[in-house]
Short mmCIF file of C-alpha atoms and ligand atoms in Angstrom, two decimals:
data_model
loop_
_atom_site.label_atom_id
_atom_site.label_comp_id
_atom_site.label_asym_id
_atom_site.label_seq_id
_atom_site.Cartn_x
_atom_site.Cartn_y
_atom_site.Cartn_z
CA MET A 20 -40.48 -46.10 -151.63
CA MET A 21 -38.97 -45.19 -155.07
CA HIS A 22 -38.92 -41.99 -156.72
CA ILE A 23 -37.68 -40.66 -160.11
CA ASP A 24 -38.29 -36.92 -161.27
CA VAL A 25 -38.33 -36.45 -165.14
CA ILE A 26 -37.20 -33.55 -166.10
CA SER A 27 -38.54 -32.56 -169.62
CA VAL A 28 -39.03 -29.66 -172.27
CA MET A 29 -42.84 -30.85 -173.23
CA PRO A 30 -43.90 -32.72 -169.13
CA GLU A 31 -48.27 -32.38 -171.28
CA LEU A 32 -46.39 -35.74 -172.70
CA LEU A 33 -45.18 -37.99 -169.73
CA GLU A 34 -49.18 -37.27 -167.90
CA GLY A 35 -50.35 -39.82 -170.49
CA PRO A 36 -48.62 -42.65 -170.00
CA PHE A 37 -47.48 -41.31 -166.23
CA ALA A 38 -51.66 -41.26 -164.71
CA HIS A 39 -52.73 -44.55 -166.28
CA SER A 40 -50.82 -48.27 -166.67
CA ILE A 41 -49.38 -49.83 -164.62
CA LEU A 42 -47.48 -47.22 -162.78
CA LYS A 43 -50.31 -44.94 -162.27
CA ARG A 44 -50.78 -49.12 -160.06
CA ALA A 45 -47.38 -48.39 -158.15
CA ALA A 46 -48.57 -45.16 -157.13
CA ASP A 47 -51.69 -45.67 -155.84
CA LYS A 48 -49.72 -48.09 -153.90
CA GLY A 49 -46.82 -45.85 -152.75
CA LEU A 50 -44.34 -48.47 -154.41
CA LEU A 51 -43.21 -45.45 -157.39
CA GLN A 52 -43.24 -41.42 -157.24
CA VAL A 53 -42.81 -40.10 -160.54
CA GLU A 54 -42.72 -35.90 -160.73
CA VAL A 55 -42.44 -34.39 -163.75
CA HIS A 56 -40.37 -31.02 -164.13
CA ASN A 57 -41.11 -28.84 -166.25
CA LEU A 58 -37.76 -27.34 -167.68
CA ARG A 59 -38.87 -24.10 -168.59
CA ASP A 60 -39.63 -22.47 -165.16
CA TYR A 61 -36.13 -22.12 -165.31
CA GLY A 62 -35.26 -20.95 -168.60
CA LEU A 63 -33.22 -17.44 -169.32
CA GLY A 64 -34.90 -13.53 -169.57
CA LYS A 65 -37.90 -13.24 -170.26
CA HIS A 66 -38.86 -15.41 -172.86
CA ARG A 67 -37.76 -18.51 -170.09
CA GLN A 68 -35.30 -19.52 -173.23
CA LEU A 69 -34.50 -22.73 -173.09
CA ASP A 70 -31.52 -23.88 -176.22
CA ASP A 71 -29.77 -21.16 -178.25
CA TYR A 72 -27.54 -21.82 -181.05
CA GLN A 73 -24.17 -23.96 -181.48
CA TYR A 74 -20.69 -22.76 -181.52
CA GLY A 75 -19.68 -23.22 -184.91
CA GLY A 76 -22.30 -23.77 -187.20
CA GLY A 77 -24.27 -25.82 -188.07
CA ALA A 78 -28.52 -26.50 -188.19
CA GLY A 79 -30.69 -26.95 -184.70
CA MET A 80 -30.05 -25.80 -181.85
CA VAL A 81 -28.12 -26.56 -178.47
CA MET A 82 -30.82 -26.93 -174.82
CA MET A 83 -28.40 -23.74 -172.58
CA ILE A 84 -26.78 -25.47 -170.25
CA GLU A 85 -28.44 -23.43 -167.01
CA PRO A 86 -31.27 -23.71 -167.30
CA ILE A 87 -29.96 -27.21 -166.74
CA ALA A 88 -28.56 -26.86 -163.73
CA LYS A 89 -30.23 -25.06 -162.22
CA CYS A 90 -33.30 -27.82 -162.22
CA ILE A 91 -30.70 -30.16 -160.95
CA ALA A 92 -29.21 -27.98 -158.43
CA ASP A 93 -32.83 -27.71 -156.71
CA LEU A 94 -33.62 -31.06 -157.20
CA GLN A 95 -30.82 -31.92 -155.29
CA ALA A 96 -31.42 -30.11 -152.76
CA LYS A 97 -33.83 -32.12 -152.02
CA ARG A 98 -32.67 -35.90 -153.33
CA THR A 99 -29.53 -37.55 -153.71
CA TYR A 100 -29.63 -39.51 -156.32
CA ASP A 101 -28.58 -42.77 -157.23
CA GLU A 102 -27.82 -42.32 -161.42
CA ILE A 103 -28.62 -38.71 -163.30
CA ILE A 104 -29.45 -40.52 -166.65
CA TYR A 105 -29.73 -39.29 -170.06
CA MET A 106 -31.83 -40.21 -172.38
CA THR A 107 -30.13 -40.19 -175.57
CA PRO A 108 -29.85 -42.55 -179.07
CA ASP A 109 -25.99 -42.42 -178.21
CA GLY A 110 -26.82 -43.37 -175.94
CA GLU A 111 -26.21 -47.37 -173.93
CA THR A 112 -29.19 -49.82 -175.58
CA LEU A 113 -32.45 -49.88 -173.16
CA ASP A 114 -32.27 -53.90 -172.18
CA GLN A 115 -34.29 -56.03 -169.19
CA GLY A 116 -31.45 -56.27 -167.22
CA ILE A 117 -30.50 -51.96 -167.14
CA ALA A 118 -34.00 -52.13 -166.23
CA ASN A 119 -33.77 -54.40 -163.36
CA GLN A 120 -30.40 -53.48 -162.72
CA LEU A 121 -32.29 -49.59 -162.15
CA SER A 122 -35.09 -51.29 -160.05
CA LEU A 123 -33.66 -52.13 -157.61
CA LYS A 124 -33.03 -47.69 -157.32
CA GLY A 125 -33.97 -45.35 -154.73
CA ASN A 126 -33.64 -41.99 -156.43
CA LEU A 127 -33.27 -41.49 -160.05
CA LEU A 128 -32.98 -38.36 -162.58
CA VAL A 129 -33.71 -38.62 -165.81
CA LEU A 130 -33.44 -35.66 -168.73
CA CYS A 131 -35.11 -35.66 -171.80
CA GLY A 132 -33.21 -34.20 -174.47
CA HIS A 133 -34.83 -32.36 -177.51
CA TYR A 134 -33.76 -30.14 -180.05
CA LYS A 135 -29.88 -30.80 -181.48
CA GLY A 136 -29.23 -32.25 -178.36
CA ILE A 137 -27.92 -31.13 -175.02
CA ASP A 138 -24.18 -28.85 -173.70
CA GLU A 139 -21.60 -31.23 -174.57
CA ARG A 140 -21.35 -30.12 -170.25
CA VAL A 141 -24.26 -30.94 -168.75
CA ARG A 142 -23.15 -34.92 -170.04
CA GLN A 143 -19.38 -34.54 -168.36
CA LEU A 144 -20.83 -32.71 -164.11
CA TYR A 145 -24.37 -34.58 -163.90
CA VAL A 146 -25.09 -37.12 -166.22
CA THR A 147 -24.32 -40.22 -164.57
CA ARG A 148 -26.11 -42.72 -167.08
CA GLU A 149 -26.85 -42.08 -170.48
CA ILE A 150 -29.65 -44.58 -172.44
CA SER A 151 -31.73 -45.55 -176.12
CA ILE A 152 -34.42 -47.17 -176.48
CA GLY A 153 -32.67 -48.17 -179.90
CA ASP A 154 -32.06 -47.75 -182.72
CA TYR A 155 -34.31 -44.98 -184.06
CA VAL A 156 -34.97 -41.31 -183.74
CA LEU A 157 -37.62 -40.02 -181.68
CA SER A 158 -38.29 -36.08 -181.41
CA GLY A 159 -37.60 -35.57 -178.31
CA GLY A 160 -36.91 -38.10 -175.21
CA GLU A 161 -40.11 -37.54 -173.08
CA LEU A 162 -41.08 -40.70 -175.15
CA ALA A 163 -37.89 -42.77 -174.01
CA ALA A 164 -38.40 -42.06 -170.42
CA ALA A 165 -41.91 -43.38 -170.76
CA VAL A 166 -40.50 -46.05 -171.68
CA LEU A 167 -37.19 -46.62 -170.40
CA VAL A 168 -39.35 -45.94 -166.24
CA ASP A 169 -42.86 -48.33 -167.52
CA SER A 170 -39.51 -50.61 -167.99
CA ILE A 171 -38.41 -49.68 -163.74
CA GLY A 172 -42.03 -49.70 -162.33
CA ARG A 173 -43.59 -52.34 -163.32
CA LEU A 174 -40.55 -54.29 -161.74
CA ILE A 175 -40.51 -53.16 -158.74
CA PRO A 176 -42.03 -56.27 -155.80
CA GLY A 177 -45.60 -55.48 -155.21
CA VAL A 178 -46.69 -52.92 -158.33
CA LEU A 179 -47.81 -56.06 -160.63
CA GLY A 180 -51.02 -57.75 -159.30
CA ASP A 181 -49.96 -61.99 -159.42
CA GLU A 182 -45.85 -61.37 -157.50
CA SER A 183 -44.38 -64.08 -160.28
CA SER A 184 -45.56 -62.08 -163.43
CA ALA A 185 -42.36 -60.42 -163.69
CA LEU A 186 -40.63 -63.20 -163.67
CA THR A 187 -42.40 -64.51 -166.76
CA ASP A 188 -42.02 -61.80 -169.02
CA SER A 189 -40.46 -62.77 -172.34
CA PHE A 190 -36.23 -61.67 -171.77
CA GLN A 191 -36.30 -61.71 -167.56
CA ASP A 192 -35.02 -65.50 -168.14
CA GLY A 193 -32.66 -64.13 -171.32
CA LEU A 194 -35.94 -66.07 -173.42
CA LEU A 195 -39.08 -65.50 -175.74
CA ALA A 196 -42.30 -66.40 -173.22
CA PRO A 197 -43.82 -69.21 -174.67
CA PRO A 198 -46.81 -69.22 -176.49
CA VAL A 199 -50.56 -68.64 -173.86
CA TYR A 200 -54.22 -70.06 -174.52
CA THR A 201 -57.04 -69.11 -172.10
CA ARG A 202 -60.95 -70.26 -173.28
CA PRO A 203 -62.18 -71.95 -175.34
CA ALA A 204 -60.13 -75.08 -175.42
CA ASP A 205 -62.01 -75.55 -178.97
CA TYR A 206 -61.81 -72.47 -180.86
CA ASP A 207 -64.19 -73.72 -184.65
CA GLY A 208 -61.60 -77.17 -184.55
CA HIS A 209 -58.59 -74.57 -183.17
CA LYS A 210 -57.19 -76.80 -180.37
CA VAL A 211 -55.47 -75.95 -177.33
CA PRO A 212 -52.52 -78.21 -177.13
CA ASP A 213 -53.58 -80.74 -175.16
CA ILE A 214 -50.63 -81.37 -172.63
CA LEU A 215 -52.34 -77.37 -171.10
CA LEU A 216 -55.06 -78.66 -170.30
CA SER A 217 -53.43 -81.53 -168.67
CA GLY A 218 -53.54 -80.96 -165.33
CA ASN A 219 -49.67 -82.52 -165.04
CA PHE A 220 -48.14 -79.98 -164.20
CA PRO A 221 -43.70 -81.11 -164.14
CA LYS A 222 -45.13 -81.83 -167.52
CA ILE A 223 -46.45 -78.20 -168.52
CA GLU A 224 -44.39 -76.29 -167.34
CA GLU A 225 -41.44 -78.74 -169.00
CA TRP A 226 -43.68 -77.43 -172.47
CA ARG A 227 -43.54 -74.10 -171.89
CA TYR A 228 -39.44 -74.03 -171.68
CA GLU A 229 -39.12 -75.64 -175.16
CA GLN A 230 -41.20 -73.84 -176.42
CA SER A 231 -40.19 -70.67 -175.26
CA LEU A 232 -36.97 -72.34 -176.77
CA LYS A 233 -38.48 -72.95 -179.97
CA ARG A 234 -38.83 -69.46 -180.79
CA THR A 235 -36.54 -67.37 -179.52
CA LYS A 236 -34.34 -70.07 -181.83
CA GLU A 237 -36.15 -68.93 -184.77
CA ARG A 238 -37.05 -65.53 -182.93
CA ARG A 239 -33.60 -63.86 -181.73
CA PRO A 240 -30.90 -66.45 -182.25
CA ASP A 241 -28.75 -63.28 -180.86
CA LEU A 242 -29.67 -64.15 -177.73
CA LEU A 243 -28.96 -67.32 -177.50
CA SER A 244 -24.96 -66.63 -178.43
CA GLU A 245 -24.38 -64.13 -176.11
CA ASP A 246 -22.42 -63.49 -173.31
CL1 6GU B 317 -33.47 -42.09 -175.92
N1 6GU B 317 -34.29 -40.38 -177.49
C1 6GU B 317 -34.60 -39.70 -178.60
N2 6GU B 317 -34.93 -38.35 -178.76
N3 6GU B 317 -34.53 -40.23 -179.32
C2 6GU B 317 -33.95 -41.95 -179.31
C3 6GU B 317 -33.94 -42.53 -177.76
C4 6GU B 317 -33.82 -41.37 -176.54
N4 6GU B 317 -34.10 -43.45 -178.37
C5 6GU B 317 -33.56 -43.77 -179.48
N5 6GU B 317 -34.59 -43.67 -180.59
#
């Protein structure tokens, strides 16, 4: 079973996403276990301090290395990690390829940043991979971690009900997904394309591929010109 530990100063932010959605299904099926660890438990002194002013001056507090190091050491006593991932806007941008790669791993540790960031030495000494979820700034890494873990969890074989459904996602083949329809076949004169009602599956697959290509050209030409 895949295991993902998440270190956070705001574990409440992660409870909702992990208790519901696809991740709950994955946990119930014994395919993925996600555990959130409260960094506050490792804070320094009676105030359980986690952050301090930055050397050299400047606005914003920085997360100290000692609580993070203690927390990681505790977790490493139980598990060996394939990757220690730091969620940060200056990391590599998450895409389907990264989610695919990480879904094949056994144990992951995900560290959520807060405040102005974490002491650079945490990154040098512990972090093996740095991931962002896009070019905008969130107040903390928690929501980004929820996105990352969801994108990984749904790719673990057996998590999704229909085994093939992750394969037909947008991006899985480098293209956007084609349009889909369900009942009624005619909604107030707005009809479902005839081909989908034809029962001719090879033709339907061809149509879907054409639609994927058309949609990708129109909306995301960058996906077609890469590599
Ligand atoms: Cl991983 N963290 C924060 N704080 N903001 C982000 C992000 C991560 N990815 C995009 N924006």
